[in-house]
mmCIF file of C-alpha atoms in Angstrom:
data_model
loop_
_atom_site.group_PDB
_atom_site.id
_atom_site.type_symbol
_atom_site.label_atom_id
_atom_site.label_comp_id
_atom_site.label_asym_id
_atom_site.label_seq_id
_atom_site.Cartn_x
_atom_site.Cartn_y
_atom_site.Cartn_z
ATOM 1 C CA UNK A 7 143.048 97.350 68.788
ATOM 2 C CA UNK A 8 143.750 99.920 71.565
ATOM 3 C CA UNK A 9 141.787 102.634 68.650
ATOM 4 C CA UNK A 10 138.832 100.485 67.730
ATOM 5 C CA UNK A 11 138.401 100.326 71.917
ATOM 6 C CA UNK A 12 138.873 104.460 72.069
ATOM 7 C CA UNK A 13 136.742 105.083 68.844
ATOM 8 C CA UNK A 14 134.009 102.684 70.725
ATOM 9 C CA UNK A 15 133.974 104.717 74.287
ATOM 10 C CA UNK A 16 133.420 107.845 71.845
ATOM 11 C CA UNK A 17 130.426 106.574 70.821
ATOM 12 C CA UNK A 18 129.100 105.163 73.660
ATOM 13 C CA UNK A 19 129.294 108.250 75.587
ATOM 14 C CA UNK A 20 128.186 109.946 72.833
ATOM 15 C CA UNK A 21 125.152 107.962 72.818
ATOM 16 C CA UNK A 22 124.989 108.108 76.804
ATOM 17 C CA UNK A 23 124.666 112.139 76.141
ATOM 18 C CA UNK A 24 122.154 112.112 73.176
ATOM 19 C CA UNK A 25 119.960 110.030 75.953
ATOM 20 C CA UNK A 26 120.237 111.608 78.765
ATOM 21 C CA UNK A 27 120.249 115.159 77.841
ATOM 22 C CA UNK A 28 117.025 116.908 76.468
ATOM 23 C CA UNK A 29 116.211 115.496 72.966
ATOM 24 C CA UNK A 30 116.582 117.792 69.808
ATOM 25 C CA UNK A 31 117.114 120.952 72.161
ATOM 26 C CA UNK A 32 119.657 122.390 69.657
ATOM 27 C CA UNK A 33 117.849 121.662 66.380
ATOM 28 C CA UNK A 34 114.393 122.519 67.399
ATOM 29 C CA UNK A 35 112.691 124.693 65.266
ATOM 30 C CA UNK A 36 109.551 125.206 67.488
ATOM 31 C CA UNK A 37 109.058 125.070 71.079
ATOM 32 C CA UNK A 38 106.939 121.880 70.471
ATOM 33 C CA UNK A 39 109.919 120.109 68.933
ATOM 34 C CA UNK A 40 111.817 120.246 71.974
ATOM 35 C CA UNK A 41 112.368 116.727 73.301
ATOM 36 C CA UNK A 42 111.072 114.776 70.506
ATOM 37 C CA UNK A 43 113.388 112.250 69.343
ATOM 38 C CA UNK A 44 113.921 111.425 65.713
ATOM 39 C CA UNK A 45 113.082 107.866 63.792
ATOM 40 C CA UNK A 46 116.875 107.226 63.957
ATOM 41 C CA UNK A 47 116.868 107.860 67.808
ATOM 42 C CA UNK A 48 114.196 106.080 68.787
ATOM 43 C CA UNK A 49 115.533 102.763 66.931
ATOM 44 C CA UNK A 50 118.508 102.964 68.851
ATOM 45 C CA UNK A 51 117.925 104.409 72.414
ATOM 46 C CA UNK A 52 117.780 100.942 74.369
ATOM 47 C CA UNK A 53 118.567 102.625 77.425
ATOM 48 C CA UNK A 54 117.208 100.558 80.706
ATOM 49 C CA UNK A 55 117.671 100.557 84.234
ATOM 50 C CA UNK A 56 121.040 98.462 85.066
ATOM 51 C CA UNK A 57 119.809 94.850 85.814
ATOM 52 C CA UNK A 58 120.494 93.764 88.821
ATOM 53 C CA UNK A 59 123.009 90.583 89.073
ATOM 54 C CA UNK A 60 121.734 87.545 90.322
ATOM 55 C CA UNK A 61 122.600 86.712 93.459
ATOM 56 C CA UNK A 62 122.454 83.240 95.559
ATOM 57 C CA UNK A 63 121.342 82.473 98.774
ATOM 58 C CA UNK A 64 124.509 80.633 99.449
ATOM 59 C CA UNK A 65 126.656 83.181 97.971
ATOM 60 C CA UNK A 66 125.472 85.906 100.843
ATOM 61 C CA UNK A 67 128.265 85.401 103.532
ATOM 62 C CA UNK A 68 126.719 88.274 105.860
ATOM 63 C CA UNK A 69 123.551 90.448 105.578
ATOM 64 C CA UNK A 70 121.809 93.063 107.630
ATOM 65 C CA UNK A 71 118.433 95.157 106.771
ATOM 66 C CA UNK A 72 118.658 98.896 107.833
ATOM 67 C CA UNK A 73 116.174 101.866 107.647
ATOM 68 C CA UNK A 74 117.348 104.619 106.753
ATOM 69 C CA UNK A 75 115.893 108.864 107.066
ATOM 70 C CA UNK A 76 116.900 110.844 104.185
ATOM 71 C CA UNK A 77 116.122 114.198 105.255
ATOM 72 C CA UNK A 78 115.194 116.712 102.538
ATOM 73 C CA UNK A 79 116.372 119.988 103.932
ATOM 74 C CA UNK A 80 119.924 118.796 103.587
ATOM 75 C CA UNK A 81 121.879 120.053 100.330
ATOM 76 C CA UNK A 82 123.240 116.098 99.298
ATOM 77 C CA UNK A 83 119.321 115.359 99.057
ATOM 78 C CA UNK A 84 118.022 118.589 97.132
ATOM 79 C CA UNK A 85 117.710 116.592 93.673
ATOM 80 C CA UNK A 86 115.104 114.367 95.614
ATOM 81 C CA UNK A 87 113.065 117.533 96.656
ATOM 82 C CA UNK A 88 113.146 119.816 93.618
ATOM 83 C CA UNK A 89 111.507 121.282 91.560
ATOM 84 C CA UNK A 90 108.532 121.934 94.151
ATOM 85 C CA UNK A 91 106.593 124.552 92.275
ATOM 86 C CA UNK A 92 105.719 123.116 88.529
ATOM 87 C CA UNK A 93 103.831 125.427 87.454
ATOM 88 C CA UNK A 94 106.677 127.870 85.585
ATOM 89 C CA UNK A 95 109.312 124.157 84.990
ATOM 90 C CA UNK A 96 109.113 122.398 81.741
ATOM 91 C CA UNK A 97 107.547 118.814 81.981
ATOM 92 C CA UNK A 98 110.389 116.768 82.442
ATOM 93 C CA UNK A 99 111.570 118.233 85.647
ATOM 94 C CA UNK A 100 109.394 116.240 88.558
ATOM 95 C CA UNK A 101 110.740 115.873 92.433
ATOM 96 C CA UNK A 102 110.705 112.210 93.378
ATOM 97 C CA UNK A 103 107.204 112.991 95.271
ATOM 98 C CA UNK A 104 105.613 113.940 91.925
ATOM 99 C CA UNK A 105 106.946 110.536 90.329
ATOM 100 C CA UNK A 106 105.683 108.196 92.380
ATOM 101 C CA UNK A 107 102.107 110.289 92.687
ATOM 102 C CA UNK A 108 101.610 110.271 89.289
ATOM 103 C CA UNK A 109 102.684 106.271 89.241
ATOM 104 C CA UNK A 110 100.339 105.283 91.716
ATOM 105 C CA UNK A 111 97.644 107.594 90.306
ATOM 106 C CA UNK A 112 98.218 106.315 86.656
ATOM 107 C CA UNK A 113 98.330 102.728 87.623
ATOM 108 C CA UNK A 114 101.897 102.176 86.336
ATOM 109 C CA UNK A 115 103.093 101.699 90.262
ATOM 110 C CA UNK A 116 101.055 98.955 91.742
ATOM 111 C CA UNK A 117 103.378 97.630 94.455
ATOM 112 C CA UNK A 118 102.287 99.963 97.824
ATOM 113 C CA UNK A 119 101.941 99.197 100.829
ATOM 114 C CA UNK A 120 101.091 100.483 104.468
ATOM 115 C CA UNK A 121 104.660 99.162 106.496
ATOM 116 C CA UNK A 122 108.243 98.361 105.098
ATOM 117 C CA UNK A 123 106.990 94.928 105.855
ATOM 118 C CA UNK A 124 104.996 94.575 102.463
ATOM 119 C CA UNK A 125 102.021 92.886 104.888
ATOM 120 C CA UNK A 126 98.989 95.631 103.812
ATOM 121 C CA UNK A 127 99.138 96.609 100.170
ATOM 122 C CA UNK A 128 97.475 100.343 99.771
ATOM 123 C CA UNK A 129 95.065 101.651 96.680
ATOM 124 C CA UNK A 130 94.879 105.613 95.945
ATOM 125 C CA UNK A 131 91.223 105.245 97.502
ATOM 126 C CA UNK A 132 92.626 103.836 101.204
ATOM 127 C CA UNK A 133 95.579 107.083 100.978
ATOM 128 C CA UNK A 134 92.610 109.727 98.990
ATOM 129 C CA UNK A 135 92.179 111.519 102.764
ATOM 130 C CA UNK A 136 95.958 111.934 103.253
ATOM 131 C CA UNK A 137 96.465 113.455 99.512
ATOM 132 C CA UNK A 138 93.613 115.800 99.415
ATOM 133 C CA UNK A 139 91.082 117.406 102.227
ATOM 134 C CA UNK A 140 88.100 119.225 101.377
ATOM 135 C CA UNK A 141 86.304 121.138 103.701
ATOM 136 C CA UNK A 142 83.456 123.713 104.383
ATOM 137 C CA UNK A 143 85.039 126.938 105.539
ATOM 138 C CA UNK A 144 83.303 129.025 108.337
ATOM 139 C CA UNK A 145 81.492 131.656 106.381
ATOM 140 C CA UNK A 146 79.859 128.350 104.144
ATOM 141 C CA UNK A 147 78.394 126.890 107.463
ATOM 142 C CA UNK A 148 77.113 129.671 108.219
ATOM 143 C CA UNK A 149 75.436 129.767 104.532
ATOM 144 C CA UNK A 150 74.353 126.817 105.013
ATOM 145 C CA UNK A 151 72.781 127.407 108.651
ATOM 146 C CA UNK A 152 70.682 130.370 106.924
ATOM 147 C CA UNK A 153 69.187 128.146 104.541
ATOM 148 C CA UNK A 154 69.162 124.554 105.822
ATOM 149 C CA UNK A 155 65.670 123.220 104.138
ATOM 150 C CA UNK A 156 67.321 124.539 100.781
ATOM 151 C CA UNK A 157 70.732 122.306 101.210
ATOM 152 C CA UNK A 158 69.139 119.509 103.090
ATOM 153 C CA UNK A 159 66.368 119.010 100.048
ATOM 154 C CA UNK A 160 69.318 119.668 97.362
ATOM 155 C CA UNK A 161 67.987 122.455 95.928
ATOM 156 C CA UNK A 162 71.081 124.752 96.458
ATOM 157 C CA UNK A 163 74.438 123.851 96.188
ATOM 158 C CA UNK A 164 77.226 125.215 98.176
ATOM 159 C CA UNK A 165 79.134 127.949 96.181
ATOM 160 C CA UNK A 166 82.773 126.936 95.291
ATOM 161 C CA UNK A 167 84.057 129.990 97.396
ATOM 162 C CA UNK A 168 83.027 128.284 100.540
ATOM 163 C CA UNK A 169 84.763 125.332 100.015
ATOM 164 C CA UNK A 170 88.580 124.880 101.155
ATOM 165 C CA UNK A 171 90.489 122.727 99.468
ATOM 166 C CA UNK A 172 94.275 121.390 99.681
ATOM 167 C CA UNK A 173 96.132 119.180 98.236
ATOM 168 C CA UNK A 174 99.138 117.382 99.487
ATOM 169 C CA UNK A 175 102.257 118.647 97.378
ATOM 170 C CA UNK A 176 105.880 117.753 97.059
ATOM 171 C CA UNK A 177 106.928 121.261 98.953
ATOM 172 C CA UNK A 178 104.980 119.392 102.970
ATOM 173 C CA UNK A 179 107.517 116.419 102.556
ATOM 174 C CA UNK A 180 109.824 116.439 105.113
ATOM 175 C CA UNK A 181 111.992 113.623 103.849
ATOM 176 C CA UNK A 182 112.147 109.560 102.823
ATOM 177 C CA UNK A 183 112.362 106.824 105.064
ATOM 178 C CA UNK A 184 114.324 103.608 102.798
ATOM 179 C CA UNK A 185 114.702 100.100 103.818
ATOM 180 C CA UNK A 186 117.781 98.612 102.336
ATOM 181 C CA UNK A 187 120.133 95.506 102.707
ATOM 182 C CA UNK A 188 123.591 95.056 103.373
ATOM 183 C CA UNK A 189 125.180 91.783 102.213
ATOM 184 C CA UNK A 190 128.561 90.662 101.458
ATOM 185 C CA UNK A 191 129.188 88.570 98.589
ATOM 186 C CA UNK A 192 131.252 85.965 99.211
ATOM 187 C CA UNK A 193 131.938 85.404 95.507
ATOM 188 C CA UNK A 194 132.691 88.632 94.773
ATOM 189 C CA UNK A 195 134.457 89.568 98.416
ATOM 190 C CA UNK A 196 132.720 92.947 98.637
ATOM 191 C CA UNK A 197 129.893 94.482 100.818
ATOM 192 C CA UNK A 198 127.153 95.493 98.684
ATOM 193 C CA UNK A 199 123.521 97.227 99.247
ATOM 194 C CA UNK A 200 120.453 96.905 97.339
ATOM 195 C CA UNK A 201 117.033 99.023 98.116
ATOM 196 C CA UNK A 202 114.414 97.728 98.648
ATOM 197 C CA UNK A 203 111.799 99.976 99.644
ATOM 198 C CA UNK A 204 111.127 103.751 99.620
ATOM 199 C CA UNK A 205 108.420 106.079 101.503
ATOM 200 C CA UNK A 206 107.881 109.428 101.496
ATOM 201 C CA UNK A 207 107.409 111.216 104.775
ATOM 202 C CA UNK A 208 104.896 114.445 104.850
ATOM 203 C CA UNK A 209 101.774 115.214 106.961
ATOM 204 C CA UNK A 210 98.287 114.896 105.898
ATOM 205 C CA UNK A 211 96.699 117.391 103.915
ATOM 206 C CA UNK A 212 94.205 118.069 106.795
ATOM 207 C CA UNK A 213 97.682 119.272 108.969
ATOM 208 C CA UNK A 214 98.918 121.548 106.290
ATOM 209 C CA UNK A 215 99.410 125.315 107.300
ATOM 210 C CA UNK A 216 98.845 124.606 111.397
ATOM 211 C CA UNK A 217 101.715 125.547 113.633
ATOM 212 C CA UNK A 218 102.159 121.868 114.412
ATOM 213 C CA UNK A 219 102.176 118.990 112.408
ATOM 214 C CA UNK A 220 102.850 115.320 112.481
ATOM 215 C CA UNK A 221 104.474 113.651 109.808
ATOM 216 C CA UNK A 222 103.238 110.509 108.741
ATOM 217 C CA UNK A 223 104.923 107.214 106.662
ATOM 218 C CA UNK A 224 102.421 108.445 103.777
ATOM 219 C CA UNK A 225 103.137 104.577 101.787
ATOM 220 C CA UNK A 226 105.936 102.516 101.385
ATOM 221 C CA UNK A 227 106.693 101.021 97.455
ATOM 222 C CA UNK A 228 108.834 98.227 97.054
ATOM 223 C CA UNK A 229 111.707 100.159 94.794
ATOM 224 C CA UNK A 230 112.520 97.186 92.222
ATOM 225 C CA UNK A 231 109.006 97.064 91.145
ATOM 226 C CA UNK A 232 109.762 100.825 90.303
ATOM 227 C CA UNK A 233 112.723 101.388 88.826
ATOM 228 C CA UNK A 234 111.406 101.465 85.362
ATOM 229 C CA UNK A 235 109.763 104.410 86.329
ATOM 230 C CA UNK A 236 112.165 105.779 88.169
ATOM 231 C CA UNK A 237 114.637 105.576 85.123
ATOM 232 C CA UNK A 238 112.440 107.928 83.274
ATOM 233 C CA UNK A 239 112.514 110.321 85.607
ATOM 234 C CA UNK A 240 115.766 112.404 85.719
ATOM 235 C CA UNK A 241 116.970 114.534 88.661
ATOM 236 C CA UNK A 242 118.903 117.963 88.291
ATOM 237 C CA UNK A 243 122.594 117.634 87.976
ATOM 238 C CA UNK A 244 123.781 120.638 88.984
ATOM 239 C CA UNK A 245 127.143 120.333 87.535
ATOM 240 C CA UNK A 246 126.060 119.702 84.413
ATOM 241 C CA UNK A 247 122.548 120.270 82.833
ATOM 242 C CA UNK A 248 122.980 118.717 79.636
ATOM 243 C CA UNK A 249 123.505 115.185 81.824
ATOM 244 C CA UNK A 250 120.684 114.782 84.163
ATOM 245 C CA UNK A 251 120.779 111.910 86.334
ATOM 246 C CA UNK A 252 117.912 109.354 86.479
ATOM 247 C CA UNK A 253 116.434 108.502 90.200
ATOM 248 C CA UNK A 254 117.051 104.883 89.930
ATOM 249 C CA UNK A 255 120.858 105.660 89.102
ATOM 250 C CA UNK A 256 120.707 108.057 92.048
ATOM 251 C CA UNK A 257 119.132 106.060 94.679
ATOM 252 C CA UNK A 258 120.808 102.699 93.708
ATOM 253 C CA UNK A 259 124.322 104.421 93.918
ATOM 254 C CA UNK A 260 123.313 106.218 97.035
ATOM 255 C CA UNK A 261 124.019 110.140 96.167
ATOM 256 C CA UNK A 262 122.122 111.012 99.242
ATOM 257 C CA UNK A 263 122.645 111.206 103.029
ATOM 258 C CA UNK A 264 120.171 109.065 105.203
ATOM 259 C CA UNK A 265 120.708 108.233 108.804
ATOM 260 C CA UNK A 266 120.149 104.960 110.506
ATOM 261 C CA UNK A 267 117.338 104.833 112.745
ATOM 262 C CA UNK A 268 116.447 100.904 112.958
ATOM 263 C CA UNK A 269 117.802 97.932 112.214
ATOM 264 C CA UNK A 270 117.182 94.261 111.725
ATOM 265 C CA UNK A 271 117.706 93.338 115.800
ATOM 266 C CA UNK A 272 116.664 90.347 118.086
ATOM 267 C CA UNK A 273 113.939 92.730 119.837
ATOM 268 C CA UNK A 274 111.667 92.882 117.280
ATOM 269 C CA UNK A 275 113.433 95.256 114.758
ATOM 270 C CA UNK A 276 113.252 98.090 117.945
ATOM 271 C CA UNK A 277 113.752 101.566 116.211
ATOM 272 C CA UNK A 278 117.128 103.415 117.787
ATOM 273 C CA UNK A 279 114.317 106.068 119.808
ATOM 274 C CA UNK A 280 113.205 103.223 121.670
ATOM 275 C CA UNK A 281 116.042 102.492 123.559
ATOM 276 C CA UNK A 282 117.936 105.954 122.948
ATOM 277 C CA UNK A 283 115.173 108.186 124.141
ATOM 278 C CA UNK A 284 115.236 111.789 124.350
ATOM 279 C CA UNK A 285 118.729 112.193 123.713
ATOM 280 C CA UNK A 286 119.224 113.156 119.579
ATOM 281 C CA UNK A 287 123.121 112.947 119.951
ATOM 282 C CA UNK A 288 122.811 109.472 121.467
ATOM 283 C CA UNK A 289 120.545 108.553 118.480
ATOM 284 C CA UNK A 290 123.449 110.019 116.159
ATOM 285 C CA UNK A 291 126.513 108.071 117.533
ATOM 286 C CA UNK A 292 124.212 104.683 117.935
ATOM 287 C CA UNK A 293 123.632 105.232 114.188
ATOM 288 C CA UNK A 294 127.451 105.807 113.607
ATOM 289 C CA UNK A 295 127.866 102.825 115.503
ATOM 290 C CA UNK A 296 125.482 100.774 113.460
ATOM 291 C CA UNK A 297 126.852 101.375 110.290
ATOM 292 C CA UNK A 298 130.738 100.419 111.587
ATOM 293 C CA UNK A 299 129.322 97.866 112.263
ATOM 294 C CA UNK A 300 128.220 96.457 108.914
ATOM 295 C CA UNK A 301 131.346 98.368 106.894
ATOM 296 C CA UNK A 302 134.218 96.427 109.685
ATOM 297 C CA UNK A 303 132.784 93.674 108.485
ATOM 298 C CA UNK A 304 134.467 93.993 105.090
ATOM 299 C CA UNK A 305 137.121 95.160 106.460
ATOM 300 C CA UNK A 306 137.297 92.295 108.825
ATOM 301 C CA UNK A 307 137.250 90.080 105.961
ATOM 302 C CA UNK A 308 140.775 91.287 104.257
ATOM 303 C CA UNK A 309 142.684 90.842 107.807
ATOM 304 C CA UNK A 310 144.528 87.890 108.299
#
């Protein structure tokens, strides 16, 4: 009995490998064969996101929603921010940015939204002027100032030259804001978390290249609406190449560093700033202080 269980872990991580690492990298003999799967693959890859357990109302013995700032220029959160140039990076190497872009652009991601509130839901058309600004550069108006009964009637068109274009890429975000919950389940006697939302944090593409900028919450998605997605995406393992690790995986089991700056509070959620102004070490140890507070709760629970 104790073999059949060994010879069955062989395979499954076997499997796990064959899934997770690039498809047919060894036996491809073109560059174009690289990361197609075979007939016999494709019948047997089932992988999915883990589903998540149900849980009941009643079984929740404590629970607490936190925000969280995962800031991208620590090293803990580089597999969120890289790759940020795509243009020499095979096609299955995307930042987190890039993932969600091309979900909301493709229509696969549908759940966005303006707060962490889910109130305001968002279309690419309403967020178009954050992700891309387009405008005349100085030598075009004065083109156009030479000539203005030719533009105004139509008959000339701006050349492309005088045109400045940029586009918001994953390189201008600064980090992720997350909204989560802390519960403990009773049933289970252990403090859990599960995500619940996720926005990136960048400045408009109007800001980009001025001295000063001003991030903005760009839109917040409701992360288990996503995670199908965000299973097919895979993050860089730096350890180990050949076993990349899917964003779902990485965000559910919380490979990253954020810091606490609100919680759910009597004073209308108040952010930490708002009562800790001005003072960033303050803001720090209040954070610290936040999450003892949720973690002594489980510990509470095992002293008699």
């Amino acid at each position: 009995m104790n073999w059949r269980n060994f010879l069955l872990v062989i395979v499954f991580a076997a499997g796990s490998l064959t899934s997770f690492a690039q498809s047919n990298l060894l036996n491809a003999k073109t560059p174009d064969e690289i990361g197609k799967k075979t007939p016999a693959q494709l019948i047997s890859d089932n992988d999915k996101p883990l589903v998540y357990g149900y849980v009941h109302d009643r079984d929740v013995l404590m629970g607490k929603t936190t925000w969280e700032f995962v800031d991208l220029d620590e090293r803990i959160n580089f597999p969120l921010y890289y790759p940020i140039d795509t243009a020499n990076i095979g096609k299955e190497r995307r930042s987190l940015f890039d993932v969600l872009i091309k979900g909301i652009k493709d229509g696969t991601i549908t759940e966005v939204y303006a707060d962490s509130y889910f109130n305001t839901k968002k279309t690419l058309k309403d967020m178009e002027t954050s992700f891309t600004f387009i405008d005349t550069t100085d030598a075009g108006k004065e083109e156009i100032n030479s000539d203005i009964p030719g533009y105004k009637s139509g008959k000339k068109v701006l050349d492309l030259q005088y045109i400045n274009k940029q586009d918001l890429k994953a390189i201008d975000v600064n980090g992720y804001k997350i909204k989560g919950f802390w519960y403990f389940d009773k049933r289970q006697s252990e403090l859990k978390y599960r995500l619940l939302a996720i926005c990136p944090v960048a400045p408009e593409a109007r800001e980009i290249g001025k001295e000063v900028q001003d991030p903005i919450e760009l839109f917040w998605v409701y992360f288990p609406a996503i995670r199908n997605q965000l299973h097919e995406a895979k993050a860089f393992n730096n350890r180990n190449s050949a076993m990349p690790i899917d964003f779902d995986h990485l965000l559910n089991s919380r490979r990253f560093n954020g810091v606490i700056y609100q919680e759910e509070n009597v004073q209308g959620d108040r952010a930490i700033a708002d009562y800790m102004k001005d003072n960033s070490q303050m803001q720090l140890l209040e954070s610290e202080r936040v999450k003892d507070k949720i973690r002594d709760f489980e510990q509470d629970m095992w002293n008699y």
